[in-house]
mmCIF file of N, CA and C in Angstrom:
data_model
loop_
_atom_site.group_PDB
_atom_site.id
_atom_site.type_symbol
_atom_site.label_atom_id
_atom_site.label_comp_id
_atom_site.label_asym_id
_atom_site.label_seq_id
_atom_site.Cartn_x
_atom_site.Cartn_y
_atom_site.Cartn_z
ATOM 1 N N UNK O 12 167.194 174.528 221.778
ATOM 2 C CA UNK O 12 165.916 175.178 221.631
ATOM 3 C C UNK O 12 164.828 174.105 221.477
ATOM 4 N N UNK O 13 163.804 174.177 222.306
ATOM 5 C CA UNK O 13 162.757 173.159 222.258
ATOM 6 C C UNK O 13 161.690 173.543 221.232
ATOM 7 N N UNK O 14 161.033 172.522 220.730
ATOM 8 C CA UNK O 14 159.962 172.720 219.756
ATOM 9 C C UNK O 14 158.686 173.087 220.507
ATOM 10 N N UNK O 15 157.986 174.144 220.084
ATOM 11 C CA UNK O 15 156.733 174.497 220.775
ATOM 12 C C UNK O 15 155.701 173.395 220.575
ATOM 13 N N UNK O 16 154.802 173.221 221.529
ATOM 14 C CA UNK O 16 153.783 172.169 221.391
ATOM 15 C C UNK O 16 152.821 172.480 220.249
ATOM 16 N N UNK O 17 152.308 171.430 219.658
ATOM 17 C CA UNK O 17 151.301 171.570 218.606
ATOM 18 C C UNK O 17 150.005 172.027 219.274
ATOM 19 N N UNK O 18 149.514 173.196 218.906
ATOM 20 C CA UNK O 18 148.333 173.781 219.548
ATOM 21 C C UNK O 18 147.037 173.536 218.758
ATOM 22 N N UNK O 19 147.094 172.659 217.782
ATOM 23 C CA UNK O 19 145.878 172.332 217.022
ATOM 24 C C UNK O 19 145.080 171.290 217.818
ATOM 25 N N UNK O 20 144.635 171.678 219.008
ATOM 26 C CA UNK O 20 144.055 170.714 219.940
ATOM 27 C C UNK O 20 142.778 170.065 219.431
ATOM 28 N N UNK O 21 141.911 170.820 218.791
ATOM 29 C CA UNK O 21 140.674 170.227 218.268
ATOM 30 C C UNK O 21 141.015 169.177 217.212
ATOM 31 N N UNK O 22 141.899 169.515 216.302
ATOM 32 C CA UNK O 22 142.322 168.565 215.270
ATOM 33 C C UNK O 22 142.952 167.331 215.902
ATOM 34 N N UNK O 23 143.904 167.533 216.807
ATOM 35 C CA UNK O 23 144.587 166.406 217.439
ATOM 36 C C UNK O 23 143.624 165.524 218.226
ATOM 37 N N UNK O 24 142.685 166.144 218.925
ATOM 38 C CA UNK O 24 141.703 165.389 219.700
ATOM 39 C C UNK O 24 140.813 164.562 218.779
ATOM 40 N N UNK O 25 140.357 165.154 217.678
ATOM 41 C CA UNK O 25 139.508 164.424 216.728
ATOM 42 C C UNK O 25 140.237 163.254 216.083
ATOM 43 N N UNK O 26 141.466 163.470 215.650
ATOM 44 C CA UNK O 26 142.233 162.391 215.027
ATOM 45 C C UNK O 26 142.493 161.283 216.052
ATOM 46 N N UNK O 27 142.884 161.670 217.251
ATOM 47 C CA UNK O 27 143.148 160.678 218.299
ATOM 48 C C UNK O 27 141.885 159.870 218.595
ATOM 49 N N UNK O 28 140.757 160.554 218.712
ATOM 50 C CA UNK O 28 139.500 159.858 219.001
ATOM 51 C C UNK O 28 139.182 158.836 217.914
ATOM 52 N N UNK O 29 139.270 159.237 216.660
ATOM 53 C CA UNK O 29 138.952 158.316 215.565
ATOM 54 C C UNK O 29 139.882 157.112 215.564
ATOM 55 N N UNK O 30 141.172 157.357 215.761
ATOM 56 C CA UNK O 30 142.126 156.242 215.725
ATOM 57 C C UNK O 30 141.939 155.298 216.900
ATOM 58 N N UNK O 31 141.746 155.844 218.085
ATOM 59 C CA UNK O 31 141.523 154.991 219.256
ATOM 60 C C UNK O 31 140.219 154.227 219.085
ATOM 61 N N UNK O 32 139.174 154.886 218.600
ATOM 62 C CA UNK O 32 137.884 154.225 218.407
ATOM 63 C C UNK O 32 138.005 153.061 217.431
ATOM 64 N N UNK O 33 138.671 153.276 216.299
ATOM 65 C CA UNK O 33 138.857 152.193 215.325
ATOM 66 C C UNK O 33 139.654 151.050 215.933
ATOM 67 N N UNK O 34 140.714 151.384 216.679
ATOM 68 C CA UNK O 34 141.550 150.374 217.320
ATOM 69 C C UNK O 34 140.722 149.557 218.313
ATOM 70 N N UNK O 35 139.953 150.255 219.141
ATOM 71 C CA UNK O 35 139.130 149.587 220.157
ATOM 72 C C UNK O 35 138.097 148.694 219.488
ATOM 73 N N UNK O 36 137.407 149.204 218.484
ATOM 74 C CA UNK O 36 136.376 148.411 217.813
ATOM 75 C C UNK O 36 136.982 147.153 217.184
ATOM 76 N N UNK O 37 138.156 147.277 216.564
ATOM 77 C CA UNK O 37 138.804 146.112 215.946
ATOM 78 C C UNK O 37 139.206 145.095 217.004
ATOM 79 N N UNK O 38 139.778 145.561 218.095
ATOM 80 C CA UNK O 38 140.182 144.654 219.178
ATOM 81 C C UNK O 38 138.981 143.968 219.790
ATOM 82 N N UNK O 39 137.903 144.731 220.026
ATOM 83 C CA UNK O 39 136.713 144.172 220.649
ATOM 84 C C UNK O 39 136.066 143.147 219.715
ATOM 85 N N UNK O 40 136.024 143.444 218.432
ATOM 86 C CA UNK O 40 135.432 142.517 217.468
ATOM 87 C C UNK O 40 136.212 141.209 217.441
ATOM 88 N N UNK O 41 137.538 141.309 217.550
ATOM 89 C CA UNK O 41 138.372 140.110 217.534
ATOM 90 C C UNK O 41 138.196 139.275 218.802
ATOM 91 N N UNK O 42 137.688 139.891 219.858
ATOM 92 C CA UNK O 42 137.545 139.184 221.140
ATOM 93 C C UNK O 42 136.098 138.852 221.464
ATOM 94 N N UNK O 43 135.263 138.674 220.482
ATOM 95 C CA UNK O 43 133.922 138.238 220.802
ATOM 96 C C UNK O 43 132.812 139.104 220.236
ATOM 97 N N UNK O 44 133.148 140.160 219.543
ATOM 98 C CA UNK O 44 132.138 140.926 218.865
ATOM 99 C C UNK O 44 131.463 142.032 219.646
ATOM 100 N N UNK O 45 131.882 142.312 220.860
ATOM 101 C CA UNK O 45 131.298 143.435 221.594
ATOM 102 C C UNK O 45 131.723 144.748 220.969
ATOM 103 N N UNK O 46 130.842 145.722 221.019
ATOM 104 C CA UNK O 46 131.220 147.072 220.616
ATOM 105 C C UNK O 46 131.670 147.839 221.850
ATOM 106 N N UNK O 47 132.282 148.990 221.626
ATOM 107 C CA UNK O 47 132.690 149.837 222.751
ATOM 108 C C UNK O 47 131.468 150.276 223.549
ATOM 109 N N UNK O 48 130.366 150.584 222.863
ATOM 110 C CA UNK O 48 129.151 151.008 223.559
ATOM 111 C C UNK O 48 128.595 149.873 224.420
ATOM 112 N N UNK O 49 128.587 148.660 223.891
ATOM 113 C CA UNK O 49 128.122 147.521 224.675
ATOM 114 C C UNK O 49 129.018 147.298 225.893
ATOM 115 N N UNK O 50 130.312 147.406 225.690
ATOM 116 C CA UNK O 50 131.239 147.248 226.814
ATOM 117 C C UNK O 50 130.968 148.306 227.874
ATOM 118 N N UNK O 51 130.751 149.543 227.437
ATOM 119 C CA UNK O 51 130.449 150.615 228.381
ATOM 120 C C UNK O 51 129.195 150.312 229.184
ATOM 121 N N UNK O 52 128.173 149.805 228.514
ATOM 122 C CA UNK O 52 126.934 149.461 229.218
ATOM 123 C C UNK O 52 127.177 148.331 230.212
ATOM 124 N N UNK O 53 127.984 147.352 229.830
ATOM 125 C CA UNK O 53 128.311 146.267 230.758
ATOM 126 C C UNK O 53 129.068 146.791 231.971
ATOM 127 N N UNK O 54 129.953 147.756 231.759
ATOM 128 C CA UNK O 54 130.696 148.347 232.880
ATOM 129 C C UNK O 54 129.753 149.098 233.821
ATOM 130 N N UNK O 55 128.814 149.842 233.240
ATOM 131 C CA UNK O 55 127.835 150.575 234.058
ATOM 132 C C UNK O 55 127.034 149.591 234.905
ATOM 133 N N UNK O 56 126.546 148.530 234.277
ATOM 134 C CA UNK O 56 125.736 147.555 235.005
ATOM 135 C C UNK O 56 126.570 146.749 235.990
ATOM 136 N N UNK O 57 127.860 146.616 235.718
ATOM 137 C CA UNK O 57 128.734 145.953 236.676
ATOM 138 C C UNK O 57 128.839 146.740 237.970
ATOM 139 N N UNK O 58 128.698 148.055 237.875
ATOM 140 C CA UNK O 58 128.729 148.902 239.069
ATOM 141 C C UNK O 58 127.346 149.123 239.654
ATOM 142 N N UNK O 59 126.324 149.065 238.804
ATOM 143 C CA UNK O 59 124.958 149.291 239.284
ATOM 144 C C UNK O 59 124.000 148.376 238.532
ATOM 145 N N UNK O 60 124.059 147.099 238.855
ATOM 146 C CA UNK O 60 123.136 146.161 238.233
ATOM 147 C C UNK O 60 121.719 146.543 238.639
ATOM 148 N N UNK O 61 120.822 146.541 237.676
ATOM 149 C CA UNK O 61 119.458 146.957 237.955
ATOM 150 C C UNK O 61 119.214 148.429 237.689
ATOM 151 N N UNK O 62 120.132 149.075 236.976
ATOM 152 C CA UNK O 62 119.955 150.491 236.642
ATOM 153 C C UNK O 62 118.781 150.652 235.685
ATOM 154 N N UNK O 63 118.108 151.784 235.806
ATOM 155 C CA UNK O 63 117.095 152.144 234.823
ATOM 156 C C UNK O 63 117.784 152.453 233.497
ATOM 157 N N UNK O 64 117.073 152.291 232.400
ATOM 158 C CA UNK O 64 117.655 152.582 231.086
ATOM 159 C C UNK O 64 118.149 154.024 231.042
ATOM 160 N N UNK O 65 117.379 154.955 231.583
ATOM 161 C CA UNK O 65 117.783 156.365 231.602
ATOM 162 C C UNK O 65 119.053 156.598 232.410
ATOM 163 N N UNK O 66 119.201 155.876 233.512
ATOM 164 C CA UNK O 66 120.412 156.013 234.326
ATOM 165 C C UNK O 66 121.634 155.514 233.556
ATOM 166 N N UNK O 67 121.471 154.399 232.864
ATOM 167 C CA UNK O 67 122.579 153.869 232.065
ATOM 168 C C UNK O 67 122.911 154.821 230.916
ATOM 169 N N UNK O 68 121.887 155.385 230.273
ATOM 170 C CA UNK O 68 122.113 156.347 229.190
ATOM 171 C C UNK O 68 122.874 157.559 229.704
ATOM 172 N N UNK O 69 122.487 158.053 230.855
ATOM 173 C CA UNK O 69 123.166 159.212 231.458
ATOM 174 C C UNK O 69 124.629 158.890 231.741
ATOM 175 N N UNK O 70 124.889 157.724 232.297
ATOM 176 C CA UNK O 70 126.261 157.333 232.625
ATOM 177 C C UNK O 70 127.130 157.214 231.378
ATOM 178 N N UNK O 71 126.521 156.820 230.265
ATOM 179 C CA UNK O 71 127.261 156.652 229.012
ATOM 180 C C UNK O 71 127.216 157.879 228.115
ATOM 181 N N UNK O 72 126.509 158.920 228.550
ATOM 182 C CA UNK O 72 126.361 160.143 227.766
ATOM 183 C C UNK O 72 125.696 159.855 226.416
ATOM 184 N N UNK O 73 124.648 159.018 226.466
ATOM 185 C CA UNK O 73 123.890 158.660 225.267
ATOM 186 C C UNK O 73 122.473 159.208 225.364
ATOM 187 N N UNK O 74 121.890 159.474 224.216
ATOM 188 C CA UNK O 74 120.476 159.845 224.168
ATOM 189 C C UNK O 74 119.649 158.620 224.543
ATOM 190 N N UNK O 75 118.511 158.830 225.210
ATOM 191 C CA UNK O 75 117.677 157.683 225.582
ATOM 192 C C UNK O 75 117.311 156.787 224.392
ATOM 193 N N UNK O 76 117.042 157.379 223.233
ATOM 194 C CA UNK O 76 116.691 156.556 222.064
ATOM 195 C C UNK O 76 117.871 155.687 221.630
ATOM 196 N N UNK O 77 119.082 156.221 221.700
ATOM 197 C CA UNK O 77 120.265 155.429 221.355
ATOM 198 C C UNK O 77 120.461 154.297 222.365
ATOM 199 N N UNK O 78 120.191 154.595 223.627
ATOM 200 C CA UNK O 78 120.337 153.582 224.671
ATOM 201 C C UNK O 78 119.322 152.460 224.477
ATOM 202 N N UNK O 79 118.110 152.811 224.080
ATOM 203 C CA UNK O 79 117.079 151.793 223.863
ATOM 204 C C UNK O 79 117.508 150.830 222.760
ATOM 205 N N UNK O 80 118.038 151.354 221.667
ATOM 206 C CA UNK O 80 118.529 150.495 220.586
ATOM 207 C C UNK O 80 119.690 149.624 221.036
ATOM 208 N N UNK O 81 120.589 150.208 221.815
ATOM 209 C CA UNK O 81 121.729 149.457 222.337
ATOM 210 C C UNK O 81 121.235 148.317 223.231
ATOM 211 N N UNK O 82 120.294 148.616 224.105
ATOM 212 C CA UNK O 82 119.755 147.594 225.005
ATOM 213 C C UNK O 82 119.043 146.499 224.204
ATOM 214 N N UNK O 83 118.293 146.877 223.181
ATOM 215 C CA UNK O 83 117.625 145.876 222.338
ATOM 216 C C UNK O 83 118.648 144.883 221.781
ATOM 217 N N UNK O 84 119.748 145.393 221.263
ATOM 218 C CA UNK O 84 120.786 144.522 220.700
ATOM 219 C C UNK O 84 121.431 143.667 221.793
ATOM 220 N N UNK O 85 121.613 144.234 222.960
ATOM 221 C CA UNK O 85 122.241 143.488 224.049
ATOM 222 C C UNK O 85 121.309 142.415 224.611
ATOM 223 N N UNK O 86 120.012 142.668 224.600
ATOM 224 C CA UNK O 86 119.037 141.651 225.022
ATOM 225 C C UNK O 86 119.065 140.488 224.025
ATOM 226 N N UNK O 87 119.066 140.811 222.719
ATOM 227 C CA UNK O 87 119.122 139.750 221.695
ATOM 228 C C UNK O 87 120.403 138.927 221.818
ATOM 229 N N UNK O 88 121.502 139.568 222.238
ATOM 230 C CA UNK O 88 122.782 138.867 222.408
ATOM 231 C C UNK O 88 122.876 138.173 223.768
ATOM 232 N N UNK O 89 121.804 138.262 224.559
ATOM 233 C CA UNK O 89 121.727 137.643 225.883
ATOM 234 C C UNK O 89 122.800 138.150 226.844
ATOM 235 N N UNK O 90 123.132 139.437 226.704
ATOM 236 C CA UNK O 90 124.095 140.084 227.606
ATOM 237 C C UNK O 90 123.383 140.714 228.803
ATOM 238 N N UNK O 91 122.189 141.229 228.557
ATOM 239 C CA UNK O 91 121.392 141.861 229.616
ATOM 240 C C UNK O 91 119.943 141.408 229.474
ATOM 241 N N UNK O 92 119.200 141.625 230.527
ATOM 242 C CA UNK O 92 117.763 141.398 230.461
ATOM 243 C C UNK O 92 117.051 142.578 231.092
ATOM 244 N N UNK O 93 115.879 142.858 230.546
ATOM 245 C CA UNK O 93 115.014 143.905 231.104
ATOM 246 C C UNK O 93 114.080 143.254 232.114
ATOM 247 N N UNK O 94 113.929 143.937 233.242
ATOM 248 C CA UNK O 94 112.946 143.481 234.227
ATOM 249 C C UNK O 94 112.108 144.692 234.620
ATOM 250 N N UNK O 95 110.808 144.485 234.794
ATOM 251 C CA UNK O 95 109.957 145.616 235.191
ATOM 252 C C UNK O 95 110.413 146.191 236.535
ATOM 253 N N UNK O 96 110.338 147.509 236.631
ATOM 254 C CA UNK O 96 110.651 148.181 237.899
ATOM 255 C C UNK O 96 109.476 147.913 238.845
ATOM 256 N N UNK O 97 109.746 147.377 240.036
ATOM 257 C CA UNK O 97 108.635 147.063 240.938
ATOM 258 C C UNK O 97 107.870 148.296 241.421
ATOM 259 N N UNK O 98 108.486 149.482 241.333
ATOM 260 C CA UNK O 98 107.834 150.705 241.806
ATOM 261 C C UNK O 98 107.169 151.503 240.697
ATOM 262 N N UNK O 99 107.521 151.211 239.438
ATOM 263 C CA UNK O 99 106.972 151.953 238.302
ATOM 264 C C UNK O 99 106.736 150.969 237.163
ATOM 265 N N UNK O 100 105.499 150.617 236.937
ATOM 266 C CA UNK O 100 105.161 149.622 235.932
ATOM 267 C C UNK O 100 105.537 149.996 234.516
ATOM 268 N N UNK O 101 105.817 151.274 234.273
ATOM 269 C CA UNK O 101 106.200 151.719 232.919
ATOM 270 C C UNK O 101 107.700 151.612 232.690
ATOM 271 N N UNK O 102 108.483 151.486 233.757
ATOM 272 C CA UNK O 102 109.937 151.517 233.650
ATOM 273 C C UNK O 102 110.526 150.102 233.705
ATOM 274 N N UNK O 103 111.705 149.982 233.121
ATOM 275 C CA UNK O 103 112.422 148.709 233.142
ATOM 276 C C UNK O 103 113.816 148.922 233.712
ATOM 277 N N UNK O 104 114.265 147.927 234.435
ATOM 278 C CA UNK O 104 115.622 147.921 234.965
ATOM 279 C C UNK O 104 116.444 146.917 234.178
ATOM 280 N N UNK O 105 117.718 147.217 234.035
ATOM 281 C CA UNK O 105 118.629 146.375 233.259
ATOM 282 C C UNK O 105 119.487 145.536 234.207
ATOM 283 N N UNK O 106 119.584 144.266 233.886
ATOM 284 C CA UNK O 106 120.375 143.350 234.714
ATOM 285 C C UNK O 106 121.307 142.539 233.817
ATOM 286 N N UNK O 107 122.515 142.335 234.303
ATOM 287 C CA UNK O 107 123.467 141.493 233.591
ATOM 288 C C UNK O 107 123.008 140.039 233.646
ATOM 289 N N UNK O 108 123.164 139.359 232.551
ATOM 290 C CA UNK O 108 122.965 137.911 232.528
ATOM 291 C C UNK O 108 124.314 137.267 232.860
ATOM 292 N N UNK O 109 124.351 135.977 233.113
ATOM 293 C CA UNK O 109 125.654 135.319 233.302
ATOM 294 C C UNK O 109 126.577 135.516 232.092
ATOM 295 N N UNK O 110 125.997 135.454 230.894
ATOM 296 C CA UNK O 110 126.792 135.693 229.675
ATOM 297 C C UNK O 110 127.304 137.138 229.647
ATOM 298 N N UNK O 111 126.479 138.081 230.076
ATOM 299 C CA UNK O 111 126.886 139.482 230.138
ATOM 300 C C UNK O 111 127.988 139.714 231.154
ATOM 301 N N UNK O 112 127.912 139.037 232.275
ATOM 302 C CA UNK O 112 128.960 139.158 233.299
ATOM 303 C C UNK O 112 130.293 138.630 232.770
ATOM 304 N N UNK O 113 130.256 137.501 232.075
ATOM 305 C CA UNK O 113 131.486 136.946 231.491
ATOM 306 C C UNK O 113 132.043 137.894 230.429
ATOM 307 N N UNK O 114 131.166 138.461 229.609
ATOM 308 C CA UNK O 114 131.607 139.412 228.580
ATOM 309 C C UNK O 114 132.190 140.670 229.217
ATOM 310 N N UNK O 115 131.609 141.104 230.337
ATOM 311 C CA UNK O 115 132.124 142.281 231.050
ATOM 312 C C UNK O 115 133.543 142.024 231.552
ATOM 313 N N UNK O 116 133.791 140.860 232.089
ATOM 314 C CA UNK O 116 135.134 140.517 232.580
ATOM 315 C C UNK O 116 136.138 140.502 231.429
ATOM 316 N N UNK O 117 135.722 139.966 230.302
ATOM 317 C CA UNK O 117 136.601 139.927 229.118
ATOM 318 C C UNK O 117 136.895 141.349 228.633
ATOM 319 N N UNK O 118 135.861 142.185 228.575
ATOM 320 C CA UNK O 118 136.045 143.570 228.134
ATOM 321 C C UNK O 118 136.915 144.335 229.122
ATOM 322 N N UNK O 119 136.751 144.058 230.395
ATOM 323 C CA UNK O 119 137.550 144.732 231.431
ATOM 324 C C UNK O 119 139.030 144.449 231.237
ATOM 325 N N UNK O 120 139.379 143.217 230.946
ATOM 326 C CA UNK O 120 140.796 142.902 230.726
ATOM 327 C C UNK O 120 141.311 143.598 229.467
ATOM 328 N N UNK O 121 140.447 143.722 228.461
ATOM 329 C CA UNK O 121 140.848 144.434 227.246
ATOM 330 C C UNK O 121 141.085 145.905 227.493
ATOM 331 N N UNK O 122 140.246 146.527 228.317
ATOM 332 C CA UNK O 122 140.402 147.952 228.636
ATOM 333 C C UNK O 122 141.664 148.186 229.452
ATOM 334 N N UNK O 123 141.972 147.270 230.342
ATOM 335 C CA UNK O 123 143.206 147.413 231.128
ATOM 336 C C UNK O 123 144.423 147.412 230.206
ATOM 337 N N UNK O 124 144.413 146.518 229.214
ATOM 338 C CA UNK O 124 145.509 146.481 228.245
ATOM 339 C C UNK O 124 145.550 147.741 227.396
ATOM 340 N N UNK O 125 144.388 148.242 227.010
ATOM 341 C CA UNK O 125 144.320 149.465 226.219
ATOM 342 C C UNK O 125 144.859 150.653 227.013
ATOM 343 N N UNK O 126 144.452 150.757 228.277
ATOM 344 C CA UNK O 126 144.960 151.855 229.112
ATOM 345 C C UNK O 126 146.472 151.775 229.268
ATOM 346 N N UNK O 127 147.009 150.575 229.396
ATOM 347 C CA UNK O 127 148.465 150.414 229.489
ATOM 348 C C UNK O 127 149.125 150.881 228.195
ATOM 349 N N UNK O 128 148.517 150.537 227.056
ATOM 350 C CA UNK O 128 149.047 150.958 225.754
ATOM 351 C C UNK O 128 148.978 152.483 225.601
ATOM 352 N N UNK O 129 147.865 153.073 226.027
ATOM 353 C CA UNK O 129 147.694 154.524 225.919
ATOM 354 C C UNK O 129 148.697 155.305 226.767
ATOM 355 N N UNK O 130 149.050 154.780 227.916
ATOM 356 C CA UNK O 130 149.923 155.517 228.840
ATOM 357 C C UNK O 130 151.393 155.164 228.691
ATOM 358 N N UNK O 131 151.693 154.216 227.838
ATOM 359 C CA UNK O 131 153.075 153.772 227.630
ATOM 360 C C UNK O 131 153.972 154.945 227.215
ATOM 361 N N UNK O 132 155.088 155.090 227.890
ATOM 362 C CA UNK O 132 156.045 156.142 227.555
ATOM 363 C C UNK O 132 155.787 157.469 228.251
ATOM 364 N N UNK O 133 154.782 157.527 229.110
ATOM 365 C CA UNK O 133 154.459 158.761 229.830
ATOM 366 C C UNK O 133 154.566 158.526 231.330
ATOM 367 N N UNK O 134 154.958 159.554 232.032
ATOM 368 C CA UNK O 134 155.055 159.454 233.490
ATOM 369 C C UNK O 134 153.662 159.598 234.106
ATOM 370 N N UNK O 135 153.556 159.205 235.360
ATOM 371 C CA UNK O 135 152.282 159.377 236.066
ATOM 372 C C UNK O 135 151.885 160.847 236.122
ATOM 373 N N UNK O 136 152.861 161.731 236.301
ATOM 374 C CA UNK O 136 152.562 163.167 236.336
ATOM 375 C C UNK O 136 152.016 163.653 234.996
ATOM 376 N N UNK O 137 152.591 163.177 233.902
ATOM 377 C CA UNK O 137 152.095 163.577 232.579
ATOM 378 C C UNK O 137 150.678 163.059 232.347
ATOM 379 N N UNK O 138 150.432 161.831 232.732
ATOM 380 C CA UNK O 138 149.089 161.256 232.571
ATOM 381 C C UNK O 138 148.095 162.007 233.445
ATOM 382 N N UNK O 139 148.512 162.434 234.619
ATOM 383 C CA UNK O 139 147.620 163.204 235.500
ATOM 384 C C UNK O 139 147.191 164.504 234.825
ATOM 385 N N UNK O 140 148.101 165.170 234.128
ATOM 386 C CA UNK O 140 147.764 166.412 233.430
ATOM 387 C C UNK O 140 146.794 166.129 232.281
ATOM 388 N N UNK O 141 147.068 165.104 231.501
ATOM 389 C CA UNK O 141 146.181 164.750 230.388
ATOM 390 C C UNK O 141 144.797 164.385 230.923
ATOM 391 N N UNK O 142 144.756 163.598 231.966
ATOM 392 C CA UNK O 142 143.487 163.198 232.569
ATOM 393 C C UNK O 142 142.714 164.407 233.085
ATOM 394 N N UNK O 143 143.408 165.313 233.741
ATOM 395 C CA UNK O 143 142.759 166.528 234.251
ATOM 396 C C UNK O 143 142.201 167.360 233.095
ATOM 397 N N UNK O 144 142.971 167.489 232.008
ATOM 398 C CA UNK O 144 142.528 168.264 230.854
ATOM 399 C C UNK O 144 141.295 167.621 230.211
ATOM 400 N N UNK O 145 141.337 166.309 229.982
ATOM 401 C CA UNK O 145 140.197 165.635 229.368
ATOM 402 C C UNK O 145 138.959 165.719 230.259
ATOM 403 N N UNK O 146 139.140 165.588 231.555
ATOM 404 C CA UNK O 146 138.021 165.703 232.491
ATOM 405 C C UNK O 146 137.433 167.109 232.457
ATOM 406 N N UNK O 147 138.283 168.119 232.327
ATOM 407 C CA UNK O 147 137.800 169.504 232.298
ATOM 408 C C UNK O 147 136.903 169.774 231.095
ATOM 409 N N UNK O 148 137.083 169.016 230.025
ATOM 410 C CA UNK O 148 136.270 169.217 228.826
ATOM 411 C C UNK O 148 134.801 168.911 229.087
ATOM 412 N N UNK O 149 134.538 168.032 230.041
ATOM 413 C CA UNK O 149 133.150 167.683 230.342
ATOM 414 C C UNK O 149 132.391 168.863 230.938
ATOM 415 N N UNK O 150 133.068 169.700 231.727
ATOM 416 C CA UNK O 150 132.374 170.873 232.275
ATOM 417 C C UNK O 150 132.450 172.067 231.318
ATOM 418 N N UNK O 151 133.487 172.130 230.506
ATOM 419 C CA UNK O 151 133.580 173.215 229.536
ATOM 420 C C UNK O 151 132.584 173.052 228.399
ATOM 421 N N UNK O 152 132.247 171.820 228.115
ATOM 422 C CA UNK O 152 131.312 171.496 227.029
ATOM 423 C C UNK O 152 130.231 170.553 227.566
ATOM 424 N N UNK O 153 129.313 171.082 228.386
ATOM 425 C CA UNK O 153 128.287 170.215 228.992
ATOM 426 C C UNK O 153 127.352 169.649 227.935
ATOM 427 N N UNK O 154 126.660 168.581 228.335
ATOM 428 C CA UNK O 154 125.676 167.964 227.443
ATOM 429 C C UNK O 154 124.581 168.957 227.096
ATOM 430 N N UNK O 155 123.945 168.723 225.989
ATOM 431 C CA UNK O 155 122.854 169.594 225.574
ATOM 432 C C UNK O 155 123.304 170.539 224.478
ATOM 433 N N UNK O 156 122.380 171.325 224.041
ATOM 434 C CA UNK O 156 122.657 172.274 222.972
ATOM 435 C C UNK O 156 123.473 173.442 223.476
ATOM 436 N N UNK O 157 124.481 173.874 222.695
ATOM 437 C CA UNK O 157 125.236 175.057 223.096
ATOM 438 C C UNK O 157 124.350 176.301 223.096
ATOM 439 N N UNK O 158 124.586 177.161 224.018
ATOM 440 C CA UNK O 158 123.802 178.400 224.140
ATOM 441 C C UNK O 158 124.390 179.481 223.270
#
């Protein structure tokens, strides 16, 4: 007789998130002091260098005010630089610095190791189901205030 699955999904998801977040933050701090949010921003800019702050915030699912603070810290750390948008004098585009590019590569290798750790002991089919379920949460719980 098999044991039924634990259906306390909200609880399990919250506990998993907190533990993974703490693990990631500790690992990132040990490898140069980047936060998960900074790494995410570096990944976004690695795919779209020169993104507007709003575009980067959207990609990271952050409020614009949170993104502005994150960018301020990253500019001080010489990871990114703001450059005026040539088409809109009020807007700024974000660009990786050489130091930011090196930090992005370091963070990328850390994420690859983390993903390997997360998927250890599971088949590709099992990971596909988990991935599909987690992805579905984005449309089931869209950004913004619940109606």
